[in-house]
Coordinates of C-alpha atoms and ligand atoms in Angstrom, one line a residue:
E1 CA -12.2 16.3 -20.7
P2 CA -11.8 13.5 -18.3
K3 CA -14.6 12.3 -16.1
Q4 CA -14.0 13.6 -12.5
R5 CA -15.2 12.2 -9.2
D6 CA -14.3 13.2 -5.7
L7 CA -12.9 10.3 -3.8
A8 CA -11.6 12.2 -0.7
T9 CA -14.1 10.5 1.6
L10 CA -13.8 7.1 0.1
L11 CA -10.0 7.3 0.4
R12 CA -10.1 8.3 4.1
R13 CA -12.4 5.4 4.8
R14 CA -10.5 2.8 2.9
L15 CA -6.8 3.6 3.5
P16 CA -4.9 3.3 6.7
A17 CA -4.3 6.7 8.3
D18 CA -0.6 6.7 7.6
S19 CA -1.1 6.1 3.9
V20 CA -3.6 9.0 3.8
Q21 CA -1.1 11.2 5.6
L22 CA 1.6 10.3 3.1
L23 CA -0.6 11.2 0.2
E24 CA -1.3 14.5 1.8
L25 CA 2.4 15.2 2.3
L26 CA 3.1 14.4 -1.3
G27 CA 0.3 16.8 -2.4
N28 CA 1.7 19.5 -0.1
S29 CA 5.2 19.1 -1.6
G30 CA 3.6 19.4 -5.1
D31 CA 1.9 22.7 -4.0
E32 CA 5.2 24.1 -2.7
Q33 CA 7.0 23.2 -5.9
G34 CA 4.1 24.4 -8.1
V35 CA 3.6 21.0 -9.8
A36 CA 0.6 18.7 -10.0
V37 CA 1.0 15.3 -8.3
H38 CA -1.2 12.3 -9.1
A39 CA -1.3 8.8 -7.7
V40 CA -1.7 6.5 -10.7
G41 CA -2.0 2.9 -11.9
G42 CA -2.5 -0.2 -9.7
F43 CA -2.8 1.8 -6.5
V44 CA -5.9 3.8 -7.7
R45 CA -7.3 0.7 -9.4
D46 CA -7.1 -1.3 -6.1
L47 CA -8.4 1.6 -4.1
L48 CA -11.6 1.5 -6.1
L49 CA -11.8 -2.2 -5.9
D50 CA -11.2 -2.0 -2.2
L51 CA -8.2 -4.3 -2.4
P52 CA -5.1 -3.6 -0.2
N53 CA -2.2 -2.2 -2.2
L54 CA 0.5 -0.2 -0.6
D55 CA 2.7 0.1 -3.7
L56 CA 2.3 3.7 -4.5
D57 CA 3.2 5.1 -8.0
I58 CA 3.0 8.9 -8.5
T59 CA 3.4 11.0 -11.5
I60 CA 4.7 14.6 -11.5
E61 CA 3.7 17.0 -14.1
G62 CA 7.1 18.4 -14.3
D63 CA 10.5 17.2 -13.2
G64 CA 9.9 14.0 -11.1
I65 CA 13.5 13.6 -10.1
F66 CA 13.7 17.1 -8.7
F67 CA 10.4 16.5 -6.9
A68 CA 11.7 13.2 -5.4
E69 CA 14.9 14.7 -4.3
T70 CA 13.3 17.6 -2.6
F71 CA 10.7 15.5 -0.9
G72 CA 13.3 13.0 0.2
E73 CA 15.4 15.7 1.8
Q74 CA 12.4 17.0 3.7
H75 CA 11.4 13.6 5.0
G76 CA 14.7 11.8 5.5
C77 CA 14.3 9.4 2.6
R78 CA 16.9 7.9 0.3
V79 CA 16.3 8.6 -3.3
R80 CA 17.5 6.6 -6.3
P81 CA 17.1 8.5 -9.5
H82 CA 17.1 7.1 -13.0
Q83 CA 18.0 10.0 -15.2
A84 CA 17.4 8.3 -18.5
F85 CA 13.7 7.6 -17.6
G86 CA 13.0 10.7 -15.5
T87 CA 12.0 8.4 -12.7
A88 CA 13.1 8.0 -9.1
V89 CA 12.5 5.5 -6.2
V90 CA 12.0 7.1 -2.8
V91 CA 12.9 4.8 0.1
F92 CA 11.5 5.7 3.5
P93 CA 13.4 5.1 6.7
D94 CA 11.0 2.2 7.5
G95 CA 11.7 0.6 4.1
R96 CA 8.5 1.5 2.3
K97 CA 9.0 2.6 -1.3
L98 CA 7.5 5.1 -3.6
D99 CA 7.9 5.3 -7.4
V100 CA 8.0 8.7 -8.9
A101 CA 7.7 9.3 -12.6
S102 CA 7.6 12.5 -14.7
T103 CA 5.1 13.2 -17.4
R104 CA 7.0 14.1 -20.5
L105 CA 8.1 17.7 -20.5
E106 CA 8.0 18.3 -24.3
Y107 CA 4.2 18.9 -24.0
Y108 CA 4.9 22.1 -22.1
D109 CA 4.8 24.1 -25.3
S110 CA 3.0 27.2 -24.0
P111 CA 3.8 27.8 -20.3
G112 CA 1.2 30.6 -20.1
V113 CA -1.7 28.2 -20.0
L114 CA -0.2 25.8 -17.5
P115 CA -3.3 23.8 -16.3
T116 CA -4.5 22.7 -19.7
V117 CA -1.1 21.8 -20.9
E118 CA -0.4 19.9 -17.7
R119 CA -3.7 18.0 -18.0
A120 CA -3.0 17.2 -21.6
S121 CA 0.4 15.8 -20.8
L122 CA -0.9 13.7 -18.0
R123 CA -3.5 12.3 -20.4
H124 CA -0.8 11.6 -22.9
D125 CA 1.3 9.8 -20.3
L126 CA -1.6 7.6 -19.2
Y127 CA -2.4 6.8 -22.8
R128 CA 0.9 4.8 -22.9
R129 CA -0.4 2.4 -20.3
D130 CA -1.5 -1.1 -20.8
F131 CA -5.2 -1.3 -19.9
T132 CA -8.0 1.2 -19.1
I133 CA -8.2 -0.1 -15.5
N134 CA -4.7 1.1 -15.0
T135 CA -5.2 4.6 -16.4
L136 CA -7.0 6.2 -13.4
A137 CA -5.2 9.1 -11.7
L138 CA -5.9 10.5 -8.3
C139 CA -5.0 14.2 -7.6
L140 CA -3.0 14.7 -4.4
N141 CA -2.6 18.5 -4.4
H142 CA -4.3 20.2 -1.5
D143 CA -7.1 22.0 -3.4
R144 CA -8.0 19.0 -5.5
F145 CA -7.1 16.3 -3.1
G146 CA -8.9 13.0 -3.9
V147 CA -10.2 14.1 -7.3
L148 CA -10.2 11.1 -9.6
L149 CA -9.4 11.7 -13.3
D150 CA -10.8 9.1 -15.7
F151 CA -9.7 9.8 -19.3
F152 CA -10.3 6.5 -20.9
G153 CA -13.3 4.9 -19.2
G154 CA -11.4 3.0 -16.6
Q155 CA -14.1 3.3 -13.9
K156 CA -16.7 1.7 -16.2
D157 CA -14.4 -1.1 -17.0
L158 CA -13.7 -1.7 -13.4
Q159 CA -17.4 -1.9 -12.8
D160 CA -17.9 -4.2 -15.8
K161 CA -14.9 -6.3 -14.7
T162 CA -13.3 -5.8 -18.1
V163 CA -9.7 -5.8 -19.2
R164 CA -9.4 -3.5 -22.2
V165 CA -6.5 -2.0 -24.2
L166 CA -6.5 1.7 -25.0
H167 CA -6.0 1.3 -28.7
N168 CA -5.7 -1.3 -31.5
L169 CA -1.9 -1.2 -31.7
S170 CA -1.4 -1.9 -28.0
F171 CA -0.2 -5.5 -28.3
V172 CA 1.9 -4.5 -31.4
E173 CA 3.6 -1.8 -29.4
D174 CA 4.3 -4.2 -26.5
P175 CA 3.4 -7.9 -26.9
T176 CA 4.2 -8.6 -23.2
R177 CA 0.9 -7.0 -22.5
A178 CA -0.7 -10.3 -23.6
F179 CA 0.7 -11.9 -20.4
R180 CA -0.2 -8.9 -18.3
A181 CA -3.8 -9.0 -19.6
I182 CA -4.1 -12.6 -18.5
R183 CA -2.6 -11.8 -15.1
F184 CA -5.1 -9.0 -14.3
E185 CA -8.0 -11.0 -15.8
Q186 CA -7.3 -14.0 -13.6
R187 CA -6.3 -12.1 -10.4
L188 CA -9.3 -9.8 -10.4
S189 CA -11.7 -12.4 -11.9
F190 CA -12.3 -10.0 -14.8
Q191 CA -12.9 -10.8 -18.5
L192 CA -10.9 -9.7 -21.5
D193 CA -13.1 -7.4 -23.6
P194 CA -13.9 -9.4 -26.8
H195 CA -12.3 -6.8 -29.1
T196 CA -9.1 -6.8 -26.9
E197 CA -9.1 -10.6 -27.0
G198 CA -9.2 -10.5 -30.8
L199 CA -6.3 -8.1 -30.9
L200 CA -4.4 -10.4 -28.5
R201 CA -5.0 -13.4 -30.7
S202 CA -3.9 -11.5 -33.8
A203 CA -0.7 -10.5 -32.1
V204 CA -0.1 -14.2 -31.3
R205 CA -0.9 -15.3 -34.9
A206 CA 1.4 -12.6 -36.3
G207 CA 4.3 -14.1 -34.3
L208 CA 4.8 -10.9 -32.2
V209 CA 4.5 -12.6 -28.9
E210 CA 7.0 -15.4 -29.7
R211 CA 9.5 -12.7 -30.6
V212 CA 9.5 -11.1 -27.1
G213 CA 13.0 -11.1 -25.6
G214 CA 13.9 -13.8 -23.1
K215 CA 14.4 -11.6 -20.1
R216 CA 11.0 -9.8 -20.5
L217 CA 9.2 -13.0 -21.2
M218 CA 10.7 -14.6 -18.1
G219 CA 9.7 -11.5 -16.1
E220 CA 6.1 -11.8 -17.1
L221 CA 6.0 -15.5 -16.6
I222 CA 7.4 -15.2 -13.1
Q223 CA 4.8 -12.6 -12.3
I224 CA 2.0 -14.9 -13.4
L225 CA 3.4 -17.8 -11.5
K226 CA 3.7 -15.6 -8.4
E227 CA 0.0 -15.0 -8.4
Q228 CA -2.0 -16.5 -5.6
E229 CA -3.5 -19.2 -7.8
P230 CA -1.6 -19.5 -11.1
T231 CA -3.5 -22.5 -12.4
L232 CA -6.3 -20.5 -14.1
A233 CA -3.9 -18.1 -15.6
V234 CA -1.8 -20.9 -17.1
K235 CA -4.9 -22.5 -18.5
R236 CA -5.9 -19.2 -20.0
M237 CA -2.4 -18.8 -21.5
A238 CA -2.9 -22.2 -23.2
Q239 CA -6.3 -21.2 -24.4
L240 CA -5.0 -18.0 -26.0
G241 CA -2.1 -19.7 -27.6
L242 CA 0.6 -18.2 -25.4
L243 CA 2.3 -21.3 -24.2
P244 CA 3.8 -22.3 -27.6
C245 CA 5.2 -18.7 -27.7
I246 CA 7.4 -19.8 -24.8
H247 CA 8.2 -23.2 -26.2
T248 CA 6.4 -25.2 -28.9
G249 CA 6.4 -28.3 -26.7
L250 CA 4.3 -26.7 -23.9
R251 CA 0.7 -27.8 -23.5
F252 CA -1.9 -27.7 -20.8
G253 CA -3.7 -31.0 -21.1
P254 CA -5.8 -33.1 -18.7
D255 CA -2.6 -34.5 -17.1
S256 CA -1.4 -30.9 -16.5
E257 CA -4.7 -30.2 -14.9
Q258 CA -4.3 -33.0 -12.5
L259 CA -0.6 -32.1 -11.7
F260 CA -1.5 -28.5 -11.0
A261 CA -4.4 -29.5 -8.8
E262 CA -2.1 -31.9 -6.9
L263 CA 0.6 -29.2 -6.6
E264 CA -1.9 -26.8 -5.1
R265 CA -2.6 -29.4 -2.4
V266 CA 1.1 -30.0 -1.9
L267 CA 1.9 -26.3 -1.5
A268 CA -0.9 -25.9 1.0
W269 CA 0.3 -28.9 2.9
Y270 CA 3.9 -27.5 2.9
Q271 CA 2.7 -24.2 4.4
L272 CA 1.2 -26.1 7.3
L273 CA 4.6 -27.6 8.2
Y274 CA 5.7 -24.0 9.1
L275 CA 9.3 -24.7 8.1
E276 CA 11.9 -21.9 8.1
T277 CA 13.4 -23.0 4.8
P278 CA 12.8 -20.3 2.2
L279 CA 10.7 -21.4 -0.7
E280 CA 9.7 -19.5 -3.8
P281 CA 6.5 -21.2 -4.9
W282 CA 6.8 -19.9 -8.4
T283 CA 9.7 -22.1 -9.1
V284 CA 7.6 -25.2 -8.2
W285 CA 4.9 -24.0 -10.6
F286 CA 7.5 -23.5 -13.2
L287 CA 8.6 -27.1 -12.8
A288 CA 5.0 -28.2 -13.2
L289 CA 4.6 -26.1 -16.3
M290 CA 7.7 -27.7 -17.8
D291 CA 6.6 -31.2 -16.8
R292 CA 6.1 -32.6 -20.3
L293 CA 9.4 -31.4 -21.7
D294 CA 12.3 -33.8 -22.1
S295 CA 15.8 -32.7 -21.1
P296 CA 16.9 -31.1 -24.3
Q297 CA 13.6 -29.2 -24.6
Y298 CA 13.9 -28.2 -21.0
L299 CA 17.3 -26.7 -21.7
E300 CA 15.9 -24.9 -24.7
V301 CA 13.3 -23.2 -22.5
C302 CA 15.9 -22.2 -19.9
Q303 CA 18.0 -20.7 -22.7
R304 CA 15.0 -19.0 -24.4
L305 CA 14.1 -17.4 -21.1
M306 CA 17.7 -16.5 -20.3
M307 CA 17.3 -18.1 -17.0
P308 CA 20.1 -17.2 -14.6
E309 CA 22.8 -19.9 -14.4
R310 CA 22.3 -20.5 -10.7
L311 CA 18.5 -21.0 -10.9
M312 CA 18.9 -23.2 -13.9
E313 CA 21.4 -25.4 -12.1
R314 CA 19.2 -25.6 -9.0
I315 CA 15.9 -26.6 -10.6
F316 CA 17.1 -28.2 -13.7
G317 CA 20.4 -29.7 -12.8
H318 CA 19.0 -32.0 -10.2
R319 CA 15.6 -32.7 -11.7
H320 CA 16.4 -36.1 -13.0
K321 CA 18.1 -37.3 -9.9
A322 CA 15.4 -36.0 -7.5
L323 CA 12.6 -37.6 -9.5
K324 CA 14.5 -40.9 -9.6
R325 CA 15.1 -40.9 -5.9
L326 CA 11.5 -40.2 -5.1
Q327 CA 10.5 -42.9 -7.5
H328 CA 12.8 -45.3 -5.6
L329 CA 11.2 -44.4 -2.3
R330 CA 7.8 -44.8 -3.8
Q331 CA 8.6 -48.3 -5.1
A332 CA 10.1 -49.3 -1.7
L333 CA 6.9 -48.2 -0.1
G334 CA 4.9 -50.1 -2.7
R335 CA 6.8 -53.3 -1.7
G336 CA 6.0 -52.6 1.9
Q337 CA 9.7 -52.1 2.7
E338 CA 10.7 -50.4 5.9
I339 CA 12.8 -47.3 5.3
S340 CA 15.1 -46.2 8.0
N341 CA 15.7 -42.6 8.9
S342 CA 19.3 -42.7 7.7
Q343 CA 18.2 -44.2 4.3
L344 CA 15.7 -41.5 3.9
Y345 CA 18.2 -38.9 4.8
T346 CA 20.8 -40.2 2.3
L347 CA 18.2 -40.2 -0.5
L348 CA 16.8 -36.7 0.1
H349 CA 19.6 -34.7 1.6
G350 CA 20.8 -31.9 -0.7
M351 CA 17.8 -32.1 -3.0
P352 CA 16.4 -28.6 -3.7
L353 CA 13.1 -28.2 -1.9
E354 CA 11.2 -27.1 -5.0
L355 CA 12.1 -30.4 -6.7
L356 CA 10.9 -32.4 -3.7
L357 CA 7.6 -30.6 -3.7
Y358 CA 7.2 -31.0 -7.5
G359 CA 8.1 -34.6 -7.2
L360 CA 5.5 -35.1 -4.5
A361 CA 2.8 -33.5 -6.6
R362 CA 3.8 -35.8 -9.5
S363 CA 3.6 -38.9 -7.4
G364 CA 0.2 -38.0 -5.9
Q365 CA 0.9 -40.5 -3.1
D366 CA 0.0 -39.7 0.5
E367 CA 2.4 -42.2 1.9
L368 CA 5.3 -40.6 0.1
R369 CA 4.2 -37.2 1.4
R370 CA 4.4 -38.5 4.9
L371 CA 7.9 -39.7 4.4
V372 CA 9.1 -36.4 2.9
S373 CA 7.3 -34.5 5.7
H374 CA 9.1 -36.7 8.2
Y375 CA 12.4 -35.9 6.5
L376 CA 11.8 -32.2 6.3
T377 CA 10.5 -31.7 9.8
R378 CA 12.6 -34.2 11.7
L379 CA 15.7 -35.2 9.8
A380 CA 16.9 -32.5 7.4
E381 CA 18.6 -30.4 10.1
V382 CA 20.1 -33.2 12.2
K383 CA 23.9 -32.8 12.6
S384 CA 26.6 -35.0 14.2
L385 CA 27.8 -33.4 17.5
V386 CA 31.4 -34.5 17.2
S387 CA 33.8 -32.2 15.4
G388 CA 36.5 -33.2 12.9
T389 CA 39.2 -32.1 15.3
E390 CA 37.7 -34.3 18.0
L391 CA 37.8 -37.3 15.6
Q392 CA 41.4 -36.5 14.7
D393 CA 42.2 -36.5 18.4
L394 CA 40.7 -40.0 18.6
G395 CA 43.0 -41.1 15.9
V396 CA 41.0 -40.8 12.7
P397 CA 43.4 -39.7 9.9
R398 CA 42.8 -36.4 8.2
G399 CA 41.1 -36.5 4.9
P400 CA 38.2 -38.5 3.5
A401 CA 38.1 -40.9 6.6
I402 CA 36.8 -38.0 8.7
R403 CA 33.9 -37.5 6.4
T404 CA 33.1 -41.2 6.3
M405 CA 33.2 -41.4 10.0
K406 CA 30.9 -38.4 10.4
E407 CA 28.4 -39.9 8.0
R408 CA 28.3 -43.1 10.0
L409 CA 27.8 -41.2 13.2
L410 CA 25.1 -39.1 11.7
S411 CA 23.4 -42.3 10.4
A412 CA 23.5 -43.8 13.9
R413 CA 22.0 -40.6 15.3
L414 CA 19.3 -40.4 12.7
D415 CA 18.3 -44.0 13.4
G416 CA 18.1 -43.3 17.2
L417 CA 21.0 -45.6 18.1
I418 CA 22.8 -42.8 19.9
A419 CA 21.6 -39.5 21.5
S420 CA 24.2 -37.8 23.6
K421 CA 27.6 -36.5 22.5
D422 CA 29.3 -39.0 24.8
E423 CA 27.5 -41.9 23.1
E424 CA 28.6 -40.5 19.8
L425 CA 32.3 -40.4 20.9
E426 CA 31.9 -43.9 22.3
L427 CA 30.6 -45.2 19.0
A428 CA 33.4 -43.4 17.1
R429 CA 36.0 -45.2 19.3
Q430 CA 34.3 -48.6 18.6
L431 CA 34.3 -48.0 14.9
I432 CA 37.9 -47.0 14.9
V433 CA 38.8 -50.2 16.8
E434 CA 36.7 -52.3 14.3
Q435 CA 38.6 -50.7 11.4
L436 CA 42.0 -51.5 12.8
Ligands
ATP501 P1 0.6 -5.1 -9.3 O1 -0.5 -5.0 -8.3 O2 0.8 -6.5 -9.9 O3 1.9 -4.5 -8.9 P2 0.5 -3.0 -11.1 O4 -0.7 -2.4 -11.8 O5 1.1 -2.1 -10.1 O6 0.0 -4.4 -10.5 P3 3.0 -3.2 -12.4 O7 3.5 -4.3 -13.2 O8 3.7 -2.9 -11.1 O9 1.5 -3.5 -12.2 O10 3.0 -1.9 -13.3 C1 2.7 -0.6 -12.8 C2 1.9 0.2 -13.8 O11 2.7 0.4 -14.9 C3 0.7 -0.5 -14.2 O12 -0.5 0.0 -13.6 C4 0.6 -0.3 -15.7 O13 -0.4 0.6 -16.1 C5 2.0 0.2 -16.1 N1 2.7 -0.8 -17.0 C6 3.5 -1.8 -16.5 N2 3.9 -2.5 -17.6 C7 3.4 -2.0 -18.7 C8 3.4 -2.3 -20.1 N3 4.1 -3.3 -20.5 N4 2.7 -1.5 -20.9 C9 2.1 -0.4 -20.5 N5 1.9 -0.1 -19.2 C10 2.6 -0.9 -18.3

């Protein structure tokens, strides 16, 4: 029998009113269809920890897809079913999402005693989860609304701040849980239970983690690098021997420590620039993690992780060039050389942002940061005001000459030699005359 506790009051106090209402609606649908509905997983964990989490996962003791479709029809939601898994995603008109799963129906062996069989099947379903803290279930049906079911001691582990697997074969069943364990441990400031840590280390020693497929490994790594502060998690990965499972050349030494600390500062600084350019910070952390690898090793990692071609091209293809250009700037600064806007623009234009930020963290030089900031905030978006057609009308021949002319006009604009469109046209005329 699971431990039970009534959370109805806590839930109403901690959750926004519309979330509570949604939970009630789901419970009512369950009542109408005669099935038990439970919120499960991260949502319940975070409710108890009083952390915001609006990603709701529910489990239906019965046919989850049928439940989702009926609920969707009643409330004007789109429903995307996955027949093979017995799951569905419900998308609300305002874009919010809800994941619906089914407990496995084969446990309905004696329909006469429904409640116990249902309960047993929910328990079995939760037993397949990764850690005890993710096994808590919250009943949403009206009569038992807010009753917390705790089959595996999840509440105690939440209190003790412990990440614990449910059984000894957990990492053998699914070695990606090694990464998940670290992610939860670091995010929540929890500790791996010592026995769980032993099991994790055994799985690493047995070579199970290094055999995880590229796509799944990449998925877990991205999730870790998307955490608020990935540094501690990466350090912990190193400590538990997970980095070599990605690539044998990966380490986290004192120099990595310094680079990661610097990158934290660079990313914070970048946020304060409030630029519109979209940035995925995880890609910058990824670059920092790969910092020690030479080009062939880098390629091996990308292949191992089955990194999509486009991403690989973006952050790997330009790596060498970007670092060289920043190095060039740094040396020029070192010599006390003046760098004009147009020179700066020519060096940095077209460089992927994540590479610039990674390069900045690597250089650790404030002066260079000022230059890059000047480029990003003042220069990156500057465009010449004269069109190709207008240049043709002035007599510039079609083809590469147009481009060269536009570059010269842009340089003059960047360096403050011209401002208005008329001035730009005037300069174009002058340049054409000079070239004749
Ligand atoms: P987050 O707040 O990061 O979304 P979450 O707990 O919701 O955390 P997800 O990765 O979205 O984590 O997974 C949802 C639930 O599915 C988890 O609570 C977990 O119990 C279960 N789960 C996910 N991956 C696994 C796995 N590899 N093995 C077992 N259970 C898993």
